[in-house]
Tab-separated table of C-alpha atoms and ligand atoms in Angstrom:
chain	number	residue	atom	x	y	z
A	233	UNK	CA	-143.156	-8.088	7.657
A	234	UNK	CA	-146.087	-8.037	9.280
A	235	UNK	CA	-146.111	-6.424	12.654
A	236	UNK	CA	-148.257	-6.492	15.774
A	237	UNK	CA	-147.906	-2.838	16.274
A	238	UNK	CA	-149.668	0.547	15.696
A	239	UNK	CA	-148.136	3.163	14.198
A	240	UNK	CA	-149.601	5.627	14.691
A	241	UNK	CA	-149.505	4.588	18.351
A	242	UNK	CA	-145.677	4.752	18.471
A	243	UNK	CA	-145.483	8.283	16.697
A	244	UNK	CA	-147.397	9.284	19.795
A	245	UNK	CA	-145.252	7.890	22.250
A	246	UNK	CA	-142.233	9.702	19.985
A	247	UNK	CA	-143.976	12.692	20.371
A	248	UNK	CA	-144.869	12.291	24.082
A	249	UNK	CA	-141.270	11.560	24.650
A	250	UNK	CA	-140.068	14.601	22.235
A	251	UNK	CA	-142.329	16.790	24.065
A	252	UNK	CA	-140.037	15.690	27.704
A	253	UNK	CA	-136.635	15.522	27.163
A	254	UNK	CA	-134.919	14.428	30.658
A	255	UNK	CA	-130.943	14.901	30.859
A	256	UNK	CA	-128.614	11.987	32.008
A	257	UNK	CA	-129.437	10.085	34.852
A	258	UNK	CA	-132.597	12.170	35.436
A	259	UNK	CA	-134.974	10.354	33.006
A	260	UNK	CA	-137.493	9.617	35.418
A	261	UNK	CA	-140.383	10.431	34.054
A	262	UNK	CA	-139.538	8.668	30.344
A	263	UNK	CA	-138.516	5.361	32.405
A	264	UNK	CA	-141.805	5.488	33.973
A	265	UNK	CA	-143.827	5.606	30.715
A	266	UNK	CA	-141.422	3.034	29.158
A	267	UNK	CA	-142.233	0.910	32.137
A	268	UNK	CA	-145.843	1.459	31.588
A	269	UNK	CA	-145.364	0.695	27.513
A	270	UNK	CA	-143.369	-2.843	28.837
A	271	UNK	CA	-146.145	-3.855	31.474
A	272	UNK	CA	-149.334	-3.085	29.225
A	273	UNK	CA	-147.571	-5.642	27.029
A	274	UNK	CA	-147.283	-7.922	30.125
A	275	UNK	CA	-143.349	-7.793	29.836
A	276	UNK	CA	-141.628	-8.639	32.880
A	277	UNK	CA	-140.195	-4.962	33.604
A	278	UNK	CA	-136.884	-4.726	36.050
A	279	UNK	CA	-135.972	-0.915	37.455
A	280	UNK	CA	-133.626	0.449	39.197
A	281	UNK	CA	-130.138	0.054	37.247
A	282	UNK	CA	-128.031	2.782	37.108
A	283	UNK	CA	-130.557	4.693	38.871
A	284	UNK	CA	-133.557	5.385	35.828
A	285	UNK	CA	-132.559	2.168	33.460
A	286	UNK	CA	-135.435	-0.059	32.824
A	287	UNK	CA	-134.790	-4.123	31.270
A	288	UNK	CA	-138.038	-5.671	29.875
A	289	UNK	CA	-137.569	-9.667	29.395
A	290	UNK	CA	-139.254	-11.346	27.054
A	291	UNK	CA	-139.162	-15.182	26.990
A	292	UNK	CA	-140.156	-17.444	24.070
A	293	UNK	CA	-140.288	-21.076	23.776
A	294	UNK	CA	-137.867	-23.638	26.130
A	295	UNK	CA	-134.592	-21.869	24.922
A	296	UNK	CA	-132.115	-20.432	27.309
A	297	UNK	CA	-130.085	-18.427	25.131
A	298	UNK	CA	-130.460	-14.883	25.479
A	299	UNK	CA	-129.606	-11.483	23.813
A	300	UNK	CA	-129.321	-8.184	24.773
A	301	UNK	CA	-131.385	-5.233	22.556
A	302	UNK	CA	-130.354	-1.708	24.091
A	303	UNK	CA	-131.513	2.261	23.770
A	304	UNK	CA	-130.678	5.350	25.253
A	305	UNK	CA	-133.319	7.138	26.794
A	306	UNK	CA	-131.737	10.723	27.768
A	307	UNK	CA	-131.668	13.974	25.781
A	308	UNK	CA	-129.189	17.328	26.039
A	309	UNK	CA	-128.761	20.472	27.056
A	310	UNK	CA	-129.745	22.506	24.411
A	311	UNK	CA	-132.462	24.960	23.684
A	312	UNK	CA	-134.642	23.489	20.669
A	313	UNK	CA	-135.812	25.646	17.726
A	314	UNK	CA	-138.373	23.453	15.855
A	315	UNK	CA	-141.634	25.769	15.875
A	316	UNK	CA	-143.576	22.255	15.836
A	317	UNK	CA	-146.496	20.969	18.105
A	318	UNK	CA	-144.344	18.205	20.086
A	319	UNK	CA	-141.330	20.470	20.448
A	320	UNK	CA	-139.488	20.063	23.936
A	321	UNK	CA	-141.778	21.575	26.722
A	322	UNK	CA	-138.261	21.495	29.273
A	323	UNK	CA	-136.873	24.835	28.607
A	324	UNK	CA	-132.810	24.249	27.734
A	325	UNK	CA	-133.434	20.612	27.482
A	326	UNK	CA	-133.977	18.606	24.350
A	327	UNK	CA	-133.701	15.091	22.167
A	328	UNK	CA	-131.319	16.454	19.933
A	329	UNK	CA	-129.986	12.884	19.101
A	330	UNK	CA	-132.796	11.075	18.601
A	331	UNK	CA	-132.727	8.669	21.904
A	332	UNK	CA	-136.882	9.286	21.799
A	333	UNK	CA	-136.923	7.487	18.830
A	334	UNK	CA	-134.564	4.392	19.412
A	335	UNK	CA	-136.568	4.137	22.829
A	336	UNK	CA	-140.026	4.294	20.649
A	337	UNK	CA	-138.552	1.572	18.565
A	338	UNK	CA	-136.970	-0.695	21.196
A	339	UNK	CA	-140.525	-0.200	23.036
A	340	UNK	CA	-142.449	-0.974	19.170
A	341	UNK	CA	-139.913	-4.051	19.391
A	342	UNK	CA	-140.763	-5.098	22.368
A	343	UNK	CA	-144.986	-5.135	21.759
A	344	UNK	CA	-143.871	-7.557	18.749
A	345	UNK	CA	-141.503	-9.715	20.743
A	346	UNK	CA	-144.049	-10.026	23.310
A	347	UNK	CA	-147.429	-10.800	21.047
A	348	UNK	CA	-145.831	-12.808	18.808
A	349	UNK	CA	-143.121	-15.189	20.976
A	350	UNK	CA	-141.719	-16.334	17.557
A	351	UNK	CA	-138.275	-17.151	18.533
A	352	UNK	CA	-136.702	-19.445	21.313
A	353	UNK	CA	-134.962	-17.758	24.025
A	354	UNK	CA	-134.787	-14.579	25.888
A	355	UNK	CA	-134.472	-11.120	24.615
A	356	UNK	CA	-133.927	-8.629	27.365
A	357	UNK	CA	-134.694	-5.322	26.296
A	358	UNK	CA	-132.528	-2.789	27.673
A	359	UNK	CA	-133.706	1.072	28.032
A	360	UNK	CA	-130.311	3.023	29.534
A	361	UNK	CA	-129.745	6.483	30.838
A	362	UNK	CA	-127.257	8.931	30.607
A	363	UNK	CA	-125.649	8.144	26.740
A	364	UNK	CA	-124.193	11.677	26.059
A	365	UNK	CA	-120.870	11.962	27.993
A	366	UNK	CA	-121.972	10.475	31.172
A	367	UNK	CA	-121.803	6.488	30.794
A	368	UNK	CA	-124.849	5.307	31.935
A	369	UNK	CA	-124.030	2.105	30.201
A	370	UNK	CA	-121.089	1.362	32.214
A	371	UNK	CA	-122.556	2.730	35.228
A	372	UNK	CA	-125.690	-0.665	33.836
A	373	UNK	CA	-122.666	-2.982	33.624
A	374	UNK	CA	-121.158	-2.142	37.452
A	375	UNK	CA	-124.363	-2.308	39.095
A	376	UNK	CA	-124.703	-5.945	37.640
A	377	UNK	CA	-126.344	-5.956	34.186
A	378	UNK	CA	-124.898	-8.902	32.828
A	379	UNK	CA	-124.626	-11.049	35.789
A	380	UNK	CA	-128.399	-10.654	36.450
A	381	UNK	CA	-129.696	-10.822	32.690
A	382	UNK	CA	-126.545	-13.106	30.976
A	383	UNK	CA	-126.780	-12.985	27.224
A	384	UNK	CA	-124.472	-14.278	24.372
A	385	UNK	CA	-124.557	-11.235	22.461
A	386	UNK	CA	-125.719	-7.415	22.822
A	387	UNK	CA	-127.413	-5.134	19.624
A	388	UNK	CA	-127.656	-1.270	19.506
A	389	UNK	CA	-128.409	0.979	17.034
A	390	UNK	CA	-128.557	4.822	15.954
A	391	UNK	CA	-130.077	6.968	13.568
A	392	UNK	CA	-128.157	8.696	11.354
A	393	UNK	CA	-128.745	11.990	9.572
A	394	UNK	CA	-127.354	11.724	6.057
A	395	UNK	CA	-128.089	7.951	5.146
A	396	UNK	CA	-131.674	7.880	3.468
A	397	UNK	CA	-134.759	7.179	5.372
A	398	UNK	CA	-135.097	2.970	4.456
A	399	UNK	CA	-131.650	2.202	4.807
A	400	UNK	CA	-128.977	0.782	7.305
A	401	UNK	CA	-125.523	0.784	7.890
A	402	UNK	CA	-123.610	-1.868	9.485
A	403	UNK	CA	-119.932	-1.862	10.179
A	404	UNK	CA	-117.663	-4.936	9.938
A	405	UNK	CA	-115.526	-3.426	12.853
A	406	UNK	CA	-114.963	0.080	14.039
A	407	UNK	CA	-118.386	2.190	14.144
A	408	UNK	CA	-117.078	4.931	16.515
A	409	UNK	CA	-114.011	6.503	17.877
A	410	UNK	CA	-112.804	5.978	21.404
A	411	UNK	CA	-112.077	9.775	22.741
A	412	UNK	CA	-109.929	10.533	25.512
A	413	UNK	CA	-108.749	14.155	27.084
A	414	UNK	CA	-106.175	14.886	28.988
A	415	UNK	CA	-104.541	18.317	30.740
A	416	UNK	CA	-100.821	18.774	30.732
A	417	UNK	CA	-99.379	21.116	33.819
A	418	UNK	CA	-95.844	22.518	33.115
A	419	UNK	CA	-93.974	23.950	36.040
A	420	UNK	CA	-91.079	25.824	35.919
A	421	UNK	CA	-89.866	28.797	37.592
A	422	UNK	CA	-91.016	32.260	36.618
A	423	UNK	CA	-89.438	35.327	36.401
A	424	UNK	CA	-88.777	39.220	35.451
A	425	UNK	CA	-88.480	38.219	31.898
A	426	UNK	CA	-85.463	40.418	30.660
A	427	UNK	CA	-83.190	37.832	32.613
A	428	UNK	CA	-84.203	34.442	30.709
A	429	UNK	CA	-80.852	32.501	31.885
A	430	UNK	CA	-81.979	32.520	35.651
A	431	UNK	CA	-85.765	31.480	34.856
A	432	UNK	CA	-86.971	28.087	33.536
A	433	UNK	CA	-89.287	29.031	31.230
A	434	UNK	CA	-92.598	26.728	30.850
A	435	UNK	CA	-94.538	28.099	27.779
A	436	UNK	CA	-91.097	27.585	25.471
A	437	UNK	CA	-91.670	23.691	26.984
A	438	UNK	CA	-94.813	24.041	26.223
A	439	UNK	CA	-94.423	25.229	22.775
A	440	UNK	CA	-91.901	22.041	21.989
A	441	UNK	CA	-94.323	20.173	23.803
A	442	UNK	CA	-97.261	21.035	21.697
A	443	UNK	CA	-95.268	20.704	18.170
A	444	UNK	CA	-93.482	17.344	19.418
A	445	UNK	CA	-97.697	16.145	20.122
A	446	UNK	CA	-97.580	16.292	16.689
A	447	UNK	CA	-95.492	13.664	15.870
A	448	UNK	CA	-98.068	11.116	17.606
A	449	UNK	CA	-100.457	10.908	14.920
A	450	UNK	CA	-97.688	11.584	12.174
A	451	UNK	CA	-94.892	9.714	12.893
A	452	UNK	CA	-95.668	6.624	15.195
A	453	UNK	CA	-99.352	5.474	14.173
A	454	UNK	CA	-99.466	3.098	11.455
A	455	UNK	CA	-100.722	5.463	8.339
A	456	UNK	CA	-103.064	2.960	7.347
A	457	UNK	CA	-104.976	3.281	10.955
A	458	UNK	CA	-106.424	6.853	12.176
A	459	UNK	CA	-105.599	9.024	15.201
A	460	UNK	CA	-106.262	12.284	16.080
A	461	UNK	CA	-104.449	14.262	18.895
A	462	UNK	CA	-105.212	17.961	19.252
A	463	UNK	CA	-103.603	20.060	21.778
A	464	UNK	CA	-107.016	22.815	22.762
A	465	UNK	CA	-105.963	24.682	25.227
A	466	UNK	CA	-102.949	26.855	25.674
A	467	UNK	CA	-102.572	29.053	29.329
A	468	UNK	CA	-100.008	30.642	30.316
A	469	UNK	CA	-99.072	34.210	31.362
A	470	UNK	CA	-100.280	37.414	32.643
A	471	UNK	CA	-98.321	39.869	31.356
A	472	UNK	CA	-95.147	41.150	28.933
A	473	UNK	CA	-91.995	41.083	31.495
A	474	UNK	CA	-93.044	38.290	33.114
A	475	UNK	CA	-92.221	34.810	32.210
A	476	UNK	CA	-94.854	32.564	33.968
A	477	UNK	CA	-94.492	29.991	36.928
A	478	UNK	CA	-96.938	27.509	35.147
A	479	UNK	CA	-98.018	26.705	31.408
A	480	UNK	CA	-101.522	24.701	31.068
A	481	UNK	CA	-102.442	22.688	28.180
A	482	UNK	CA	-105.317	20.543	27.502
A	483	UNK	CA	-106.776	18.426	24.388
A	484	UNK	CA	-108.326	15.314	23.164
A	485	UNK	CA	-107.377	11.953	21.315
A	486	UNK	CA	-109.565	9.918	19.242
A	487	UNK	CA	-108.765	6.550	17.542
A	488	UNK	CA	-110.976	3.464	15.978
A	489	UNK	CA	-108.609	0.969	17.949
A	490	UNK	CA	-106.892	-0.266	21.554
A	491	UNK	CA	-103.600	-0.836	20.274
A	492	UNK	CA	-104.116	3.127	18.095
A	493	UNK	CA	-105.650	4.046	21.913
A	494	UNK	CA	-102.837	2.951	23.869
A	495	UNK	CA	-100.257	3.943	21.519
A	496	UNK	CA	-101.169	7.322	21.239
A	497	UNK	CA	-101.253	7.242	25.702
A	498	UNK	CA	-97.804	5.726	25.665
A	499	UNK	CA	-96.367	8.332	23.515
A	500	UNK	CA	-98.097	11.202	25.268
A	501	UNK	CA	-96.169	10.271	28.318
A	502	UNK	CA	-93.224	9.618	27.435
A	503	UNK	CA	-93.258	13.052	25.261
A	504	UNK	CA	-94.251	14.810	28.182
A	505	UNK	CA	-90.927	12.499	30.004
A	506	UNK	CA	-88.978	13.721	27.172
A	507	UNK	CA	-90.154	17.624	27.076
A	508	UNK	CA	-89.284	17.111	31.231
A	509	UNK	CA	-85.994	16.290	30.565
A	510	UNK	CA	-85.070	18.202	28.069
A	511	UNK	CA	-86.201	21.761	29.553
A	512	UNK	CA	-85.697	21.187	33.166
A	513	UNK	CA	-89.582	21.667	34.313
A	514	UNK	CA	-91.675	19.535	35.483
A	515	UNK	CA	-94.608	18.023	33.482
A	516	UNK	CA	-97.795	16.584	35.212
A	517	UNK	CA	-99.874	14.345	32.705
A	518	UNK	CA	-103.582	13.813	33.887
A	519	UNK	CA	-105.124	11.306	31.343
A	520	UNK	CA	-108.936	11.526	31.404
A	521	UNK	CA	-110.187	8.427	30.053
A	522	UNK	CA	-114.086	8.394	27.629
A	523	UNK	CA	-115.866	6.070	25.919
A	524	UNK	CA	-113.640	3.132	23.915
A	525	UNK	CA	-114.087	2.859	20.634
A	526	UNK	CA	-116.944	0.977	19.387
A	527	UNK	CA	-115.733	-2.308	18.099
A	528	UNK	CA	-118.681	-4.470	16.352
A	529	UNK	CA	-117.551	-7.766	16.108
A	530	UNK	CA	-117.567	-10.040	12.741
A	531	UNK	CA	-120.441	-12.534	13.230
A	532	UNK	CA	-122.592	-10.240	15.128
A	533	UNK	CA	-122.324	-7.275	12.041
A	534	UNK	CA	-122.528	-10.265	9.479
A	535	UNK	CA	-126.240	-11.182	11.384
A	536	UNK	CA	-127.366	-7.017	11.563
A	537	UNK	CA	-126.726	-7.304	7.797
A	538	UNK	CA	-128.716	-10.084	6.844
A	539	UNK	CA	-131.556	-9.053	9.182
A	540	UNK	CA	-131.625	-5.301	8.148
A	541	UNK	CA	-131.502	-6.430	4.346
A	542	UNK	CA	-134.125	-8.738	4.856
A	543	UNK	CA	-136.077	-5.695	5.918
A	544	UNK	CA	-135.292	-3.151	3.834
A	545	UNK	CA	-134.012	-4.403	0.928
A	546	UNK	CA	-130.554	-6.028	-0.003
A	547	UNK	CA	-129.773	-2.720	-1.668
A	548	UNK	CA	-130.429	-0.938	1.426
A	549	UNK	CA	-127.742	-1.922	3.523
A	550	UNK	CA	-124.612	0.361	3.122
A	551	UNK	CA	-121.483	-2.237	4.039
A	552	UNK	CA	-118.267	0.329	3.787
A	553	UNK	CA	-119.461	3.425	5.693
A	554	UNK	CA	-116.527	5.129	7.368
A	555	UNK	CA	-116.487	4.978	11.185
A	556	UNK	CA	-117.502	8.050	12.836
A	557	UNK	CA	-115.062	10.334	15.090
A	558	UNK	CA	-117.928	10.577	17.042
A	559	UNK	CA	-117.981	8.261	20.666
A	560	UNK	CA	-120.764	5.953	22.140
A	561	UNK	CA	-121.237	4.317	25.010
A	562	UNK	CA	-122.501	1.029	23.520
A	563	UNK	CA	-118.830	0.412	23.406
A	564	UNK	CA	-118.834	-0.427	26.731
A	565	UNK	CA	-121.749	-3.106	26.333
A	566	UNK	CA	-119.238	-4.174	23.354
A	567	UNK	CA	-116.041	-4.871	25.719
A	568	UNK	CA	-118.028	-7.298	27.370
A	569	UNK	CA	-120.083	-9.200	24.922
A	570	UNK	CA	-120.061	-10.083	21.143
A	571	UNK	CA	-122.556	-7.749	19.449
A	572	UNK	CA	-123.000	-5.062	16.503
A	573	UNK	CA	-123.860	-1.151	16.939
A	574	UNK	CA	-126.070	-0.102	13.846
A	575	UNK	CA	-126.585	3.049	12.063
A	576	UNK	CA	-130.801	3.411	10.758
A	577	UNK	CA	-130.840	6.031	7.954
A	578	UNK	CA	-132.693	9.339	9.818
A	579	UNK	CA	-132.904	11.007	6.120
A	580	UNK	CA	-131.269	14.199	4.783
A	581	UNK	CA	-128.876	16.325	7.363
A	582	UNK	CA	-129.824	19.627	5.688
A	583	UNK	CA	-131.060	22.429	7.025
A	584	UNK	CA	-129.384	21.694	10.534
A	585	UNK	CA	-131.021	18.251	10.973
A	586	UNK	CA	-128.001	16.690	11.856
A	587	UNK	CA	-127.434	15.428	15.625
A	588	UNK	CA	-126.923	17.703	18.543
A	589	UNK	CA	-128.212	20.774	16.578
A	590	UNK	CA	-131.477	22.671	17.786
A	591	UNK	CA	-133.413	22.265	14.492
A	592	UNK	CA	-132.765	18.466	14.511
A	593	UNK	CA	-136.178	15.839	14.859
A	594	UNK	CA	-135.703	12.320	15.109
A	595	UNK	CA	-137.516	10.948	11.836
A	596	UNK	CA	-141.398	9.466	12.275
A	597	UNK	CA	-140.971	7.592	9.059
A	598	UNK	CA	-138.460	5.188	10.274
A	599	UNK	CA	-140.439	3.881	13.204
A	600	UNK	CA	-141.648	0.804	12.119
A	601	UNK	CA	-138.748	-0.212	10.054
A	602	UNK	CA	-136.803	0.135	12.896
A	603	UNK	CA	-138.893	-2.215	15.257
A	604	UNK	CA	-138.970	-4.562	11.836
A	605	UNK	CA	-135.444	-4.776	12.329
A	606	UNK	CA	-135.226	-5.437	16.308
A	607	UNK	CA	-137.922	-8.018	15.652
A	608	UNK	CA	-136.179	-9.704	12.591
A	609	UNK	CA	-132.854	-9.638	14.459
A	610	UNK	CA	-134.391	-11.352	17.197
A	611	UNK	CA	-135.253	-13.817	15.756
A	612	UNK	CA	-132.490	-14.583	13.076
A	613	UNK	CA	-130.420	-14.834	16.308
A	614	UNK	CA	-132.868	-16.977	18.148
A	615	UNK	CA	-134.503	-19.193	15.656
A	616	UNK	CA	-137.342	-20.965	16.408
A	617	UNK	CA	-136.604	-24.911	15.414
B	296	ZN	ZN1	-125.698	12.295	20.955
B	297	ZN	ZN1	-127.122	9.569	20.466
């Protein structure tokens, strides 16, 4: 494919980007120069959502159907160890997961969209904050993201350490877990512990409650579908004579479904009911809800495939990759709308490349392919008659 952008231009704005990682909700600086990258292009550039988020539109021909292409823009708190020239200049702060370069690409897309105007309709380029742990896509969908910029259909991608630089993956369905945590407070009543009988003791409660937790995963999920539950935190006690007031325990769920999601909620509670009941203390259940699974639908992954085969090769395109445990907030974009979460090849995860870790560098290489892709989705989606 030919495409109407530079290179070596878009390694720089990597680099610039690399060089000043922002954390969630405080990308300021990186919405300003991808604001700057839209309007150069003379992209219509709206600000303000969710605080830092930026949405270029870019119309083409008399078509009013619409899609949605989306990055992340905001990088973590982590201290970076890569001795190289564009490492992060933000002490404690760095891209660790690569959002510089899916905001590079969605910005590379973007120059394309907009010199070219090769498809009918509207693509509305979406540039969010706060991916890791904080929502900043949901927090885009409350303030109105949809209503003001309606599209059939919404697109995200990710690289991925571990699939080969050239090469995709696309999921038929599940891409990423949903994750949940919740904190379990047992009551009972304490005492001097040589005198069990007139005590209600909450860490043997908690000790059935953490084996019968078990039993989630094991004995109620369908063992074709996946679930994790895992009790992480234990507290209780001081001392040796004295059996506590209170037991505290905490964890975290994951599961690649609704129904798996809900299931696994249901039967927390009414373990914890159970557990109540059955040792005379009192159990407080605090669910703390994350990110849903991500859930590409059908169509939308069939389309990603065709358009990331067409540019990288029908052998490129790995079909039956597992689903991560990992969580993204693109699944919020996908409760809403039809659309497909990608996975772009980032090249080998040796030597600590892999996300989150301080020797990890969003891959140069991939640029261009990347933006091939945007622009070749684009317009698959929104042919031009
Ligand atoms: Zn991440
Ligand atoms: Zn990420």
């Amino acid at each position: 494919m030919n495409l109407p952008v530079n290179a070596e231009l878009l390694r720089a704005i990597r680099h610039d980007l690399h060089a000043h990682p922002e954390l969630a909700f405080e990308e300021v600086r990186t919405a300003d120069k991808v604001a700057e990258v839209l309007g150069a292009a003379g992209i219509e550039v709206h600000r303000g959502l969710a605080g830092t988020g930026v949405v270029g539109v870019v119309r083409a021909g008399e078509g009013k159907r619409a899609i949605g292409l989306r990055a992340d823009m905001d990088a973590l708190p982590l201290r970076e160890a890569n001795p190289f020239a564009h490492r992060s200049t933000h002490d404690g702060c760095m891209h660790a997961c690569g959002h510089d370069g899916h905001t590079t690409m969605l910005l590379g897309a973007a120059q394309a969209l907009a010199a070219q105007r090769d498809f009918d309709g509207v693509v509305y380029l979406i540039f969010q904050p706060a991916e890791e742990g904080a929502g900043g896509g949901q927090v885009m969908i409350d303030e109105g993201l949809f209503e003001r910029f309606p599209m059939e259909a919404v697109f995200g991608m990710h690289n991925w350490p571990g699939i080969p630089s050239g090469q995709f993956a696309v999921h038929g369905g599940a891409v990423m877990a949903g994750t949940d945590r919740f904190d379990i407070r047992i009551t009972g009543r304490g005492g001097h512990a040589a005198m069990p009988h007139l005590l209600v003791d909450p860490v043997l409660a908690g000790a059935a409650l953490v084996q019968a937790v078990q039993s989630i995963a094991s004995r109620t999920i369908d063992p074709t579908e996946s679930a994790v539950v895992s009790i992480t935190r234990f507290r209780a006690g001081e001392t040796y004579n004295v059996v506590p007031e209170v037991a505290e325990l905490a964890g975290t769920c994951r599961a690649f479904s609704p129904a798996v999601r809900e299931r696994i909620q249901t039967r927390l509670r009414e373990l914890c009911t159970g557990i109540s009941a059955a040792f005379g203390v009192q159990i407080d259940l605090t669910l703390l809800p994350g990110y849903p699974p991500t859930i590409n639908s059908a169509p939308e992954a069939a389309l990603c495939i065709e358009a990331a085969r067409a540019v990288a090769g029908t052998d490129a395109v790995i079909t039956d990759a597992r689903p991560s445990t990992g969580a993204e907030d693109f699944a919020y974009y996908l409760q809403q709308r039809p659309g497909a979460y990608v996975w772009i090849g980032n090249g080998p995860a040796d030597n600590g490349h892999t996300l989150h870790s301080p020797g990890y560098d969003f891959n140069d290489d991939i640029l261009t392919l990347g933006v091939a892709y945007w622009v070749e989705l684009a317009r698959r989606r929104l042919p031009r008659n």
